[in-house]
mmCIF file of C-alpha atoms and ligand atoms in Angstrom:
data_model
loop_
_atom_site.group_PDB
_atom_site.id
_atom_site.type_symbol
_atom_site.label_atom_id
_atom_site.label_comp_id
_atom_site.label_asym_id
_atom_site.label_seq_id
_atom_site.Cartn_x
_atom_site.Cartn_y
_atom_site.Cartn_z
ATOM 1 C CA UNK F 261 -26.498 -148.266 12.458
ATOM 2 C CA UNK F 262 -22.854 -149.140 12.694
ATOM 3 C CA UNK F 263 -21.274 -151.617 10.985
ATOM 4 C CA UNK F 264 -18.523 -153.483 13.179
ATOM 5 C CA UNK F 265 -16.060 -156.214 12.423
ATOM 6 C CA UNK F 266 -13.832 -157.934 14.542
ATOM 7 C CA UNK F 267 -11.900 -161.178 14.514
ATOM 8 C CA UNK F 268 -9.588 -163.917 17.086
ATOM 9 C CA UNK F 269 -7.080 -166.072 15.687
ATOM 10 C CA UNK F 270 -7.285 -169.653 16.225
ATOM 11 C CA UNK F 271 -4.506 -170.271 18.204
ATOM 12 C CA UNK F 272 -5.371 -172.323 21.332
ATOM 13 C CA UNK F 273 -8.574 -171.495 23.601
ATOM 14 C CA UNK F 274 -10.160 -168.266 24.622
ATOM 15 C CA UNK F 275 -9.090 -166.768 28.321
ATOM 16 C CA UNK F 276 -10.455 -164.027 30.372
ATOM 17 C CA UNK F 277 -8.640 -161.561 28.373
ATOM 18 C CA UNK F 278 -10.038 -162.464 24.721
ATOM 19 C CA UNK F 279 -13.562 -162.199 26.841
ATOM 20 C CA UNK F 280 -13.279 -159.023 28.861
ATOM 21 C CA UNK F 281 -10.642 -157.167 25.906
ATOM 22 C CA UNK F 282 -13.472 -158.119 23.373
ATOM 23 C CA UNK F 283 -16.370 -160.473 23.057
ATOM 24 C CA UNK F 284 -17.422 -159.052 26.180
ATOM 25 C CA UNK F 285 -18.199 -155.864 23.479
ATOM 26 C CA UNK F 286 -19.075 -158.423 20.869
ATOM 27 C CA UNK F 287 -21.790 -159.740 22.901
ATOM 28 C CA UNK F 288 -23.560 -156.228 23.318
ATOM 29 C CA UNK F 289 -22.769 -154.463 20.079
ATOM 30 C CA UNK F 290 -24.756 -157.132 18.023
ATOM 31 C CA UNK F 291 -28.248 -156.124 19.482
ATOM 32 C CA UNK F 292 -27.605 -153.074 18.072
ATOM 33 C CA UNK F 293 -25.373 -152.715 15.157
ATOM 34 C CA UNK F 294 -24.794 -154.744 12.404
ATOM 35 C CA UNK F 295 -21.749 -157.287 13.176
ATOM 36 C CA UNK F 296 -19.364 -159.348 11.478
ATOM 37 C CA UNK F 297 -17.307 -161.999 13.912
ATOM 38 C CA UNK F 298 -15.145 -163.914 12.364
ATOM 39 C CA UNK F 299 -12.188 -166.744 13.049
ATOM 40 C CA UNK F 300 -9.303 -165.550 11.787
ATOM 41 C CA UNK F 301 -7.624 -168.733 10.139
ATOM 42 C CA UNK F 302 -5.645 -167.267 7.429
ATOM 43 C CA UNK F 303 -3.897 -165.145 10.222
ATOM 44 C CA UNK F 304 -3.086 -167.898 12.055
ATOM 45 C CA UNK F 305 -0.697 -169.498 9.275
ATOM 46 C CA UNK F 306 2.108 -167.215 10.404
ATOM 47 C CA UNK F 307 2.791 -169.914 13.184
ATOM 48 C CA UNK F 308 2.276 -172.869 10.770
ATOM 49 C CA UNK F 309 -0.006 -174.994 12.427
ATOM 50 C CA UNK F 310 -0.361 -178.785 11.861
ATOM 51 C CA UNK F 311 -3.884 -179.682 10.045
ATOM 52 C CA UNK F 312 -5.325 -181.271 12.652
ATOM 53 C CA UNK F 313 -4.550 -178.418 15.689
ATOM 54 C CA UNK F 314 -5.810 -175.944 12.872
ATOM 55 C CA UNK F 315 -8.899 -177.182 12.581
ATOM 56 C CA UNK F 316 -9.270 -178.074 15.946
ATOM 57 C CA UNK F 317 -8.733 -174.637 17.148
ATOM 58 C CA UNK F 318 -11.159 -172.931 14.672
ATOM 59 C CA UNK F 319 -13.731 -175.552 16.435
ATOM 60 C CA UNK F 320 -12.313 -174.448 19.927
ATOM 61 C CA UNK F 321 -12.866 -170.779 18.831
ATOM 62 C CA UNK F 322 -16.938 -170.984 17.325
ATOM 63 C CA UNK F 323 -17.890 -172.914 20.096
ATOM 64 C CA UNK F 324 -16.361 -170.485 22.904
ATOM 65 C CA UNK F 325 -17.525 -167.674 20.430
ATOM 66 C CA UNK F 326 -21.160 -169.039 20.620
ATOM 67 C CA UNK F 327 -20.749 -170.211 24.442
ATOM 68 C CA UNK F 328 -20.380 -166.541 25.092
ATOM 69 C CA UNK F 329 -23.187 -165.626 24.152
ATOM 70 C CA UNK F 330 -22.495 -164.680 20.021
ATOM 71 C CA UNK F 331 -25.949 -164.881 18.241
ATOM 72 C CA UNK F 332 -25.736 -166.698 14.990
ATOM 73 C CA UNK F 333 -29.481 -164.951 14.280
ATOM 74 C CA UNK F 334 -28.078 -161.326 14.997
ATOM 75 C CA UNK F 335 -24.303 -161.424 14.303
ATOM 76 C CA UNK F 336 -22.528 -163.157 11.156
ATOM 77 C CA UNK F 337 -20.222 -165.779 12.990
ATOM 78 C CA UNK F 338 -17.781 -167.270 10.177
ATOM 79 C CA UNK F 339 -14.443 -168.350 9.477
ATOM 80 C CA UNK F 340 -12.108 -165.935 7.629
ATOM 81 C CA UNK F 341 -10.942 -168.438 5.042
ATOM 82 C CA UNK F 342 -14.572 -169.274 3.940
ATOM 83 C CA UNK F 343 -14.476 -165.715 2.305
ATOM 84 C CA UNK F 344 -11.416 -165.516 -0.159
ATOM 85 C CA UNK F 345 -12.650 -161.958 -0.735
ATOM 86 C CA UNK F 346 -10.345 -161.112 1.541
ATOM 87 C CA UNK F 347 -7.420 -162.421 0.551
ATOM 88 C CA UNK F 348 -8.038 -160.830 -2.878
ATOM 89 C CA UNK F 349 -7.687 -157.315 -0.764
ATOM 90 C CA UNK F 350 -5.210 -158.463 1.128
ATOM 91 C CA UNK F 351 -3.019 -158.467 -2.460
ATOM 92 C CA UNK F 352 -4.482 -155.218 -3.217
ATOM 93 C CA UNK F 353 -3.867 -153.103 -0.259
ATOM 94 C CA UNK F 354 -0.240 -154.843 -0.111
ATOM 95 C CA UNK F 355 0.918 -153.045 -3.214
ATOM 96 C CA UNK F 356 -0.055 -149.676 -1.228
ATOM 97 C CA UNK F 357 1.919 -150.910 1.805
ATOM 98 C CA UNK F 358 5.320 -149.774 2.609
ATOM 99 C CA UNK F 359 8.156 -151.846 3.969
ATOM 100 C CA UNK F 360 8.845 -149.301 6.281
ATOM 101 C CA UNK F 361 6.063 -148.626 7.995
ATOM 102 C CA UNK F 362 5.238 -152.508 7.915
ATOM 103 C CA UNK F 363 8.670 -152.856 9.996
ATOM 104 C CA UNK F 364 7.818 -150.387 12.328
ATOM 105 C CA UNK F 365 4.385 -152.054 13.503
ATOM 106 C CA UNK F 366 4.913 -152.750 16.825
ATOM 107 C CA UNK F 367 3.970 -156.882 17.103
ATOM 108 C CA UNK F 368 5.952 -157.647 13.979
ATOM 109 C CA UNK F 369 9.388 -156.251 16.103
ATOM 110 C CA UNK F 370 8.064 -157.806 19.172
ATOM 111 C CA UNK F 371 7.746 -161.313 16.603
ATOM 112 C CA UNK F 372 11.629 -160.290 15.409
ATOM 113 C CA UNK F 373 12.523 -160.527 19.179
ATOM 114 C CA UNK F 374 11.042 -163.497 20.087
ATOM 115 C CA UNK F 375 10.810 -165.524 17.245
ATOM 116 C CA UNK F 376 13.858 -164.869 14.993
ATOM 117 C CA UNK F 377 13.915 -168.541 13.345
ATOM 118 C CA UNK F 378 10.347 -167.909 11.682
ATOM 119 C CA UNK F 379 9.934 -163.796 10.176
ATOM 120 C CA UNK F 380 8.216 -164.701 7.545
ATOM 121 C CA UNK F 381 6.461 -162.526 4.975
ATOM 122 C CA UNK F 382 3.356 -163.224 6.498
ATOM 123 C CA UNK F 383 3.783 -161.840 10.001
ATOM 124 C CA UNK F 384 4.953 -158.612 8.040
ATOM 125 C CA UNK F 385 2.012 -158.119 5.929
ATOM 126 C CA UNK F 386 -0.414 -158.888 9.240
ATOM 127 C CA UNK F 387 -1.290 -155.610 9.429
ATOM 128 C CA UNK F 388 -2.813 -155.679 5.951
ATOM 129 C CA UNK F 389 -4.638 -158.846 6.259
ATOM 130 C CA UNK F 390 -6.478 -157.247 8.834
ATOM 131 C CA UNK F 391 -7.091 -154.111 7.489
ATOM 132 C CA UNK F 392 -8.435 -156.043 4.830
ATOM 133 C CA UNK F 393 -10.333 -158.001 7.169
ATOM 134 C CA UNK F 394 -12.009 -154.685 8.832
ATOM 135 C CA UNK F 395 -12.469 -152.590 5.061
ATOM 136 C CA UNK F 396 -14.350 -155.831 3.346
ATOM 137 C CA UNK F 397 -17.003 -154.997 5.011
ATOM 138 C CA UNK F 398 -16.438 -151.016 5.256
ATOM 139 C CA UNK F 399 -16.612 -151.090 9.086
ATOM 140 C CA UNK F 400 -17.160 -148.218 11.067
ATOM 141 C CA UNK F 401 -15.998 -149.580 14.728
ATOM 142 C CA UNK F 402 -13.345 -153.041 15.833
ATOM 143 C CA UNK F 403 -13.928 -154.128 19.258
ATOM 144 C CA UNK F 404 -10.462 -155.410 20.220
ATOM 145 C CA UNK F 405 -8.363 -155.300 23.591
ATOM 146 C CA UNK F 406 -5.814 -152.074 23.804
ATOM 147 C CA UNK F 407 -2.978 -154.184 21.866
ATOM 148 C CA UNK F 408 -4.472 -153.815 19.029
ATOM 149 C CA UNK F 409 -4.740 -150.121 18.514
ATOM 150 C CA UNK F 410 -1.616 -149.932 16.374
ATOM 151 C CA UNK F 411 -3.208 -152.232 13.981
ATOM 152 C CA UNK F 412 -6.107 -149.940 14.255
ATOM 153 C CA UNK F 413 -4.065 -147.293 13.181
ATOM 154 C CA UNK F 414 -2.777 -149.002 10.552
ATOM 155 C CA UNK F 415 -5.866 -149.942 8.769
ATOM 156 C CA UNK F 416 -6.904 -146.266 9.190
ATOM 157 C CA UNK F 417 -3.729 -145.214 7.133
ATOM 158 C CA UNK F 418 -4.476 -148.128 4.624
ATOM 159 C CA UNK F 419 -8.063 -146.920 4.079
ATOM 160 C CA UNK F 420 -7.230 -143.319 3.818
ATOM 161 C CA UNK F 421 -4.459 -144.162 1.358
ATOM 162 C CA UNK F 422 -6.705 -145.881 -0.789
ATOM 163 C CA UNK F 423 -9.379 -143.302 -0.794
ATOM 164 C CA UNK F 424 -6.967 -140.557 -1.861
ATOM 165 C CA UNK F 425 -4.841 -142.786 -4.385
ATOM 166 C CA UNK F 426 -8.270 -143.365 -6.418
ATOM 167 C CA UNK F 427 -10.124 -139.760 -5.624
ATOM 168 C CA UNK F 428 -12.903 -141.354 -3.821
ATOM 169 C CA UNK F 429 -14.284 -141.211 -0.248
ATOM 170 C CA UNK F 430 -14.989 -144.973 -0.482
ATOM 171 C CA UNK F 431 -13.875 -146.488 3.027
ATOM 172 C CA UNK F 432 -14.954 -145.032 6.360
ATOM 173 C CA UNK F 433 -12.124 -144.777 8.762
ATOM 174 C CA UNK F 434 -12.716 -147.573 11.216
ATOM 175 C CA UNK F 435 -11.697 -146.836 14.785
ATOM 176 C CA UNK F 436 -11.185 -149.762 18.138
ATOM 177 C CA UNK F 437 -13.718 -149.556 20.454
ATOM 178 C CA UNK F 438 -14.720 -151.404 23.522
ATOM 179 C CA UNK F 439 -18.216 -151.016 24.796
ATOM 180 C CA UNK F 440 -16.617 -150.101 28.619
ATOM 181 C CA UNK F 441 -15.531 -147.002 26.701
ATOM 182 C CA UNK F 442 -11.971 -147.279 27.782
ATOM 183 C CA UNK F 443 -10.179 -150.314 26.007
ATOM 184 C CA UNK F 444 -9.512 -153.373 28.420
ATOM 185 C CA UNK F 445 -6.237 -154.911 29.354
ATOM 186 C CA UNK F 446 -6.434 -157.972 31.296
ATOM 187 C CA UNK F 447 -3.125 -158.747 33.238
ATOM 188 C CA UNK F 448 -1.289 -161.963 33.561
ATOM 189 C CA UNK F 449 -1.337 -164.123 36.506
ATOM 190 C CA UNK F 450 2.628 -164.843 36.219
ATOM 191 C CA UNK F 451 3.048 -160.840 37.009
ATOM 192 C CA UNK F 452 3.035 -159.892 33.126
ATOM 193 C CA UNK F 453 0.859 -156.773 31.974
ATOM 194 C CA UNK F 454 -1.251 -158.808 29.367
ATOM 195 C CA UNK F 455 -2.955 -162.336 30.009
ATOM 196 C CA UNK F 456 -2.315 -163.985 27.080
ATOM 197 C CA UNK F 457 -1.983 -167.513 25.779
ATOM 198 C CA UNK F 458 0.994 -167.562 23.759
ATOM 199 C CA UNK F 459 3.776 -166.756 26.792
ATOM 200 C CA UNK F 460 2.859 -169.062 29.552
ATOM 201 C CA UNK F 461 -0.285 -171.467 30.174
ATOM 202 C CA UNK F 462 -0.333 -170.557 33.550
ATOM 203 C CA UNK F 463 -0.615 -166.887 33.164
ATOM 204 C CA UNK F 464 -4.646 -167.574 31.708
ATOM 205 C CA UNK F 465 -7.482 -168.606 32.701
ATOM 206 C CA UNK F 466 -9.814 -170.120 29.685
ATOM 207 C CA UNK F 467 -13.695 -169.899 29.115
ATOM 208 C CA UNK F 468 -13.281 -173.652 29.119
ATOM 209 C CA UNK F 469 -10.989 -174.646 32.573
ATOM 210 C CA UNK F 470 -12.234 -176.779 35.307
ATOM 211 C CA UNK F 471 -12.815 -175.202 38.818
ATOM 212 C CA UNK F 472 -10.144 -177.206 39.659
ATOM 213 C CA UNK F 473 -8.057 -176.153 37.447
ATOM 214 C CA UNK F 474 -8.766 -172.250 37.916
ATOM 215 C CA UNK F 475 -8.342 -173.138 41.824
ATOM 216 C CA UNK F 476 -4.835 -174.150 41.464
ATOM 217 C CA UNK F 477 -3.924 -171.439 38.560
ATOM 218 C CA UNK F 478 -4.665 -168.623 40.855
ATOM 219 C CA UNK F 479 -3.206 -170.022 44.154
ATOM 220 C CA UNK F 480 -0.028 -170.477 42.035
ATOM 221 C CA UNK F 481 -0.048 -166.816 40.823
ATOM 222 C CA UNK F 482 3.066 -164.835 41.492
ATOM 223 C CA UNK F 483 2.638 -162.157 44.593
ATOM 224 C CA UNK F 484 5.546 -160.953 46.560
ATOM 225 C CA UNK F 485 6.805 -160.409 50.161
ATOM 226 C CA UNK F 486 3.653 -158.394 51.117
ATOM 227 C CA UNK F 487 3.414 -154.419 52.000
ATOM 228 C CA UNK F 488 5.933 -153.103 54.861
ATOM 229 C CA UNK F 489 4.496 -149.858 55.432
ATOM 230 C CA UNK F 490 1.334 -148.183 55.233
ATOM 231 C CA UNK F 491 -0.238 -147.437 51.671
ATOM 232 C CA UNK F 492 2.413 -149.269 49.848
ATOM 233 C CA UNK F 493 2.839 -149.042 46.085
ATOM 234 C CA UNK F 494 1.860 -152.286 44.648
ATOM 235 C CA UNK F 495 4.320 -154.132 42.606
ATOM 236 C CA UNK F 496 2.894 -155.720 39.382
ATOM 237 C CA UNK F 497 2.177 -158.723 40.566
ATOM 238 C CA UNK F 498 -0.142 -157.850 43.374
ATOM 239 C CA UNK F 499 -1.395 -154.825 40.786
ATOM 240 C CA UNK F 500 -2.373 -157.421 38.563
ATOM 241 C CA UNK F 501 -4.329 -159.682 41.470
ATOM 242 C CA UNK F 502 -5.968 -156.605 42.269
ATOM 243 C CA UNK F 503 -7.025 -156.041 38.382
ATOM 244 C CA UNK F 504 -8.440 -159.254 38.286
ATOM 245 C CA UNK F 505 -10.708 -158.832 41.198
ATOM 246 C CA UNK F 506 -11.681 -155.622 40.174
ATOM 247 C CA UNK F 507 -13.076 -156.845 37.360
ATOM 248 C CA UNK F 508 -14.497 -160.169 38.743
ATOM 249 C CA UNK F 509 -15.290 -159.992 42.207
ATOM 250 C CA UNK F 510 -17.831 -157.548 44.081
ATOM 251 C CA UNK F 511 -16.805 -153.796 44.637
ATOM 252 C CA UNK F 512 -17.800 -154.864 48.598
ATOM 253 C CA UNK F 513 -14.811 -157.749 48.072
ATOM 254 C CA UNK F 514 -12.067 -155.403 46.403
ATOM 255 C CA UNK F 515 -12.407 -153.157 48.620
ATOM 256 C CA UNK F 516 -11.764 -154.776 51.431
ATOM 257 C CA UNK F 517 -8.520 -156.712 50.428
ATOM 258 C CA UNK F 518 -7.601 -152.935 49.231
ATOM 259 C CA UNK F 519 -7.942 -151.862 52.940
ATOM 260 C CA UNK F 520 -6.242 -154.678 54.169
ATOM 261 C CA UNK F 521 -3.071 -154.236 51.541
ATOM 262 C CA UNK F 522 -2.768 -150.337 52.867
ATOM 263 C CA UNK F 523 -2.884 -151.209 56.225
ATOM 264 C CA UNK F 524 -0.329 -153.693 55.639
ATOM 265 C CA UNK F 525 -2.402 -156.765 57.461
ATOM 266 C CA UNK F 526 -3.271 -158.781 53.660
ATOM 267 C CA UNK F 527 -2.992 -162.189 53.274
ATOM 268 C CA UNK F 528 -2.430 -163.196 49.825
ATOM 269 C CA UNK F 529 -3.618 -166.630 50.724
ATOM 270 C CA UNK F 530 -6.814 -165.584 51.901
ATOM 271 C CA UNK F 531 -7.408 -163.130 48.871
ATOM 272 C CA UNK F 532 -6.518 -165.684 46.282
ATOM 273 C CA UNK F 533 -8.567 -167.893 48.093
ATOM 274 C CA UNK F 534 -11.546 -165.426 47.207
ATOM 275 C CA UNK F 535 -10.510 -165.103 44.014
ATOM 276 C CA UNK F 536 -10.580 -167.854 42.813
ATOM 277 C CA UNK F 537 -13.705 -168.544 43.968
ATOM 278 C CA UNK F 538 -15.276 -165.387 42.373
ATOM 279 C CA UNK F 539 -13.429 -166.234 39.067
ATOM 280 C CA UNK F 540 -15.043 -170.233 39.518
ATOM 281 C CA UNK F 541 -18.559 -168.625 39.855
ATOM 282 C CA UNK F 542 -17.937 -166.422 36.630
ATOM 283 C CA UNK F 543 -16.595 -169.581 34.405
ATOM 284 C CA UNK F 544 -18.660 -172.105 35.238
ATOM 285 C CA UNK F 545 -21.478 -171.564 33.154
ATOM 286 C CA UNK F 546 -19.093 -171.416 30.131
ATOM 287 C CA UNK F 547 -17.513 -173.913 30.190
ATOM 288 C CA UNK F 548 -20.761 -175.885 30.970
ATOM 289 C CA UNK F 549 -22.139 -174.015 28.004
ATOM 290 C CA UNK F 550 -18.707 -175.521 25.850
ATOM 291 C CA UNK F 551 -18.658 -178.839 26.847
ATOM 292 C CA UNK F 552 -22.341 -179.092 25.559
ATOM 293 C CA UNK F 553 -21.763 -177.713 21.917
ATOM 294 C CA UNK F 554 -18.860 -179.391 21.555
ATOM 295 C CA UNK F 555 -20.958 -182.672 20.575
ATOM 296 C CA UNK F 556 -23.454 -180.749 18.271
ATOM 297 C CA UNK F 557 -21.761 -181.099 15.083
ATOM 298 C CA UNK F 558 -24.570 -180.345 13.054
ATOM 299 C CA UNK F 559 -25.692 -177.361 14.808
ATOM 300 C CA UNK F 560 -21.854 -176.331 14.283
ATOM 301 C CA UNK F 561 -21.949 -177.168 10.654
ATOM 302 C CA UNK F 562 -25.375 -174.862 10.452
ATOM 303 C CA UNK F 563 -23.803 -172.258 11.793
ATOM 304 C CA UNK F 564 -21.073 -171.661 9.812
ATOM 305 C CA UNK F 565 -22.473 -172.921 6.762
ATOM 306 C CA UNK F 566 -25.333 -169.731 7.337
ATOM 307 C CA UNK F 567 -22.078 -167.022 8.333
ATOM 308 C CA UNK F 568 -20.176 -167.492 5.445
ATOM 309 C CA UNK F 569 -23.151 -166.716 2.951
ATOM 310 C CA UNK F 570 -24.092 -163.711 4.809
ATOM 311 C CA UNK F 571 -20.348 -162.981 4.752
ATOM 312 C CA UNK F 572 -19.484 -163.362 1.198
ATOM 313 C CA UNK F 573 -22.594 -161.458 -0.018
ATOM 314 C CA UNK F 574 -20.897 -158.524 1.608
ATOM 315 C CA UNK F 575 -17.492 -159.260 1.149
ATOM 316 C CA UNK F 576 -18.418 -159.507 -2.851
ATOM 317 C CA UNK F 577 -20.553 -156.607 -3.312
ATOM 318 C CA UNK F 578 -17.003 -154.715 -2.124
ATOM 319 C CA UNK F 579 -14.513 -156.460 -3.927
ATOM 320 C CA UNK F 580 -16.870 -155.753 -6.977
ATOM 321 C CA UNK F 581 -16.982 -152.334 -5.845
ATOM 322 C CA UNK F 582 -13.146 -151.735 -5.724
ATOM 323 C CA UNK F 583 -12.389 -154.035 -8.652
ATOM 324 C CA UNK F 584 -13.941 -150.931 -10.670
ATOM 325 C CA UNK F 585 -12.403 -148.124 -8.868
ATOM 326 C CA UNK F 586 -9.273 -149.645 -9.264
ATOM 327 C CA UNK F 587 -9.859 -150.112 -13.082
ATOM 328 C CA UNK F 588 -10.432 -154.035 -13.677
ATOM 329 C CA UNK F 589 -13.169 -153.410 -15.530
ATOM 330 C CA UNK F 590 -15.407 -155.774 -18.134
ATOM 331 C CA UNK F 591 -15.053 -154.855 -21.903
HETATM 332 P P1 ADP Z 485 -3.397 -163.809 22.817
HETATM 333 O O1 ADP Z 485 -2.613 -162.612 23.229
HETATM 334 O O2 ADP Z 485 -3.738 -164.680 23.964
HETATM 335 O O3 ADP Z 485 -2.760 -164.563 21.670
HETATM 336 P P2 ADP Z 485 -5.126 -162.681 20.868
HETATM 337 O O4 ADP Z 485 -3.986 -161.846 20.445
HETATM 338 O O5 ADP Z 485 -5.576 -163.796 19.994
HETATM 339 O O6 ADP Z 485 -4.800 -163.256 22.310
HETATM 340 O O7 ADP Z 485 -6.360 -161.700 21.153
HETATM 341 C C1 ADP Z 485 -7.672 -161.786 20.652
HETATM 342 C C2 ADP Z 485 -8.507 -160.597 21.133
HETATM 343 O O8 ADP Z 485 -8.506 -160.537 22.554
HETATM 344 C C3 ADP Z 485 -7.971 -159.233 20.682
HETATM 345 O O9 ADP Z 485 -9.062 -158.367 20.470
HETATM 346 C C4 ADP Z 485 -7.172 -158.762 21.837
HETATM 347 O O10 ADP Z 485 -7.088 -157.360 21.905
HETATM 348 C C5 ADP Z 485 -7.955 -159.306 23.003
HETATM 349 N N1 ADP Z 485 -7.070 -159.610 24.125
HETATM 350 C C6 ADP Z 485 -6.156 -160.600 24.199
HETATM 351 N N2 ADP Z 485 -5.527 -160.610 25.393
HETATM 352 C C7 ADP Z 485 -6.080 -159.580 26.097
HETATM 353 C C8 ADP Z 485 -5.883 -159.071 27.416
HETATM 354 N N3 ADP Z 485 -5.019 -159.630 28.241
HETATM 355 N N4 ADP Z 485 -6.620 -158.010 27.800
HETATM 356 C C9 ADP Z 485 -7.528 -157.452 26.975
HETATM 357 N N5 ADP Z 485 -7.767 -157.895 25.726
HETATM 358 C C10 ADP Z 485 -7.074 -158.940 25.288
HETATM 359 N N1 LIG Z 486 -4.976 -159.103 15.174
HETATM 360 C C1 LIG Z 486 -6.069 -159.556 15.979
HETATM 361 C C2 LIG Z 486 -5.495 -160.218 17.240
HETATM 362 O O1 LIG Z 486 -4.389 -160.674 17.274
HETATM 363 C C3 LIG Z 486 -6.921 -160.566 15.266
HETATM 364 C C4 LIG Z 486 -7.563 -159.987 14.053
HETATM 365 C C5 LIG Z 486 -7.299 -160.329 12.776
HETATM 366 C C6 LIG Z 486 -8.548 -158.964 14.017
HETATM 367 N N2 LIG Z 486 -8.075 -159.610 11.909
HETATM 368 C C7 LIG Z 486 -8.846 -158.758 12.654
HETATM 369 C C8 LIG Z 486 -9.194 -158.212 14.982
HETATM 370 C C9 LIG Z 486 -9.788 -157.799 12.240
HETATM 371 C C10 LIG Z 486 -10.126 -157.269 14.591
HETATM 372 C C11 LIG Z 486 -10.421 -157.064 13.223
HETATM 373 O O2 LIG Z 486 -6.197 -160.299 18.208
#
């Protein structure tokens, strides 16, 4: 049995890409393997949230977690912070981390380019939070959308390091995974290559929108003049319609706007139209599903309350573990 970690920040609710780019594989892999999901609070810092929109979005995140399906019985659902373990690795595995390599991660130049006003130390050392994260609980697989290979990488490197720095084969290497085999990007609905929530509300679709709301998201999405000659290249933005449906609507459904794109007689009214109806039928019960836990405080409470023990009994037995390789030992 596999042991597999994996963990969302807090920052705002979950779309279709959080779903299909992971809990999609979160959802499945806990029948089988042993799991640990987690909200990843400390993470979230880097952007200083107020108290209040903190908290708030850890609630958002457990009840969209368990509205998707996330078994509290099979899985251990908790919050990262409730397991300081971690951030007692974190400082470890930092003093094994080099500047340079930090600087190179991918996200953290992305972070210099669009947020120069706040590079703090935190969004620098991100990749060793979450390598300590994934080695806490010596994972052997992270299911996580294709952005997050590099981190993946990363963690591999810090594990290794450690390992051969102390003479011990103590961490497996932990690779991404997604249970569709290839890992899942989910494009934007403004025309950008990754849905996300942190460019432009409009480019997602959350767990938790209204039909109404997903209606007039989709209508709005960017397409272009339409195809002048037969078999066309797509540009991005009708690429990206075509992703969606390809992942939400019937094959029947795809390919028929497909036929009618090549042969140059599409409509992007009428395939948005569909859409957005296919992407209503695949939310609904969600956010039916969210609205309902929202007001079960208790059951809430229960849940977490039972992840972070089952966390922390892990999390302790390797913190113990590495305490001693490392050489903090008792007298
Ligand atoms: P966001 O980009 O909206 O801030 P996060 O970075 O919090 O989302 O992503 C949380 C998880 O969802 C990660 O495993 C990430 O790989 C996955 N994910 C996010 N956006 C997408 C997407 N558009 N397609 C596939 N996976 C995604
Ligand atoms: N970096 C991940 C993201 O932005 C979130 C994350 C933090 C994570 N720690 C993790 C994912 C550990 C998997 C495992 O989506």
């Amino acid at each position: 049995m596999s042991i597999v970690v994996s963990g969302i920040r807090p920052t705002g609710n979950l779309h279709l890409g959080n779903y299909f780019g992971a809990i999609k594989s979160f959802v499945r892999m806990q029948q089988e393997d042993q799991c640990f999901f987690f909200i990843a609070d400390y993470h979230s810092l880097t952007t200083h949230p107020t108290p209040g929109d903190l908290h708030g979005n850890v609630k958002n995140v457990l009840v969209e977690f368990l509205a998707s399906g996330l078994d509290p019985e099979k899985a251990t659902l908790y919050i990262q912070s409730d397991v300081p373990e971690v951030a007692e690795l974190y400082l470890m595995l930092n003093m094994n981390a080099y500047i340079g390599e930090l600087e190179r991660c991918t996200s953290f130049k992305e972070k210099i380019r669009t947020q120069p006003q706040n590079i703090n130390a935190g969004l620098l050392t991100y990749p060793t939070l979450m390598a300590s994260d994934i080695i806490i609980h010596k994972a052997h697989k992270v299911p996580v959308g294709k952005d997050q290979e590099q981190h993946l990488e990363m963690t591999r490197t810090f594990a290794n390091r450690f390992n051969r720095l102390y003479n011990i084969d103590y961490f497996p290497e932990p690779v991404a995974y997604s249970f569709e085999q290839n890992l899942v990007k989910i494009p934007g609905l403004d025309g950008s290559l990754k849905m996300s929530k942190s460019d432009n509300e409009n480019s997602a679709i959350f767990l938790a929108d209204t039909a109404e709301v997903i209606r007039k998201k989709v209508m709005r999405a960017v397409t272009d003049t339409g195809p002048a000659e037969i078999n066309q290249p797509k540009t991005q933005a009708i690429e990206n319609l075509f992703s969606l449906m390809n992942v939400l609507s019937s094959t029947e459904t795809y390919d028929h706007f497909n036929e009618l794109y090549n042969t140059c007689q599409i409509r992007y009214g009428d395939m948005k139209k569909q859409l957005s109806e296919d992407v209503v039928r695949f939310v609904e019960p969600f956010s039916e599903k969210i609205k309902e836990l929202h007001s079960n405080g208790d059951y809430l409470r229960k849940v977490i309350e039972m992840g972070a023990e089952k966390a922390r009994i892990s999390a302790r037995k390797t913190i113990s573990e590495v305490r001693e390789i490392i050489g903090f030992k008792s007298f």
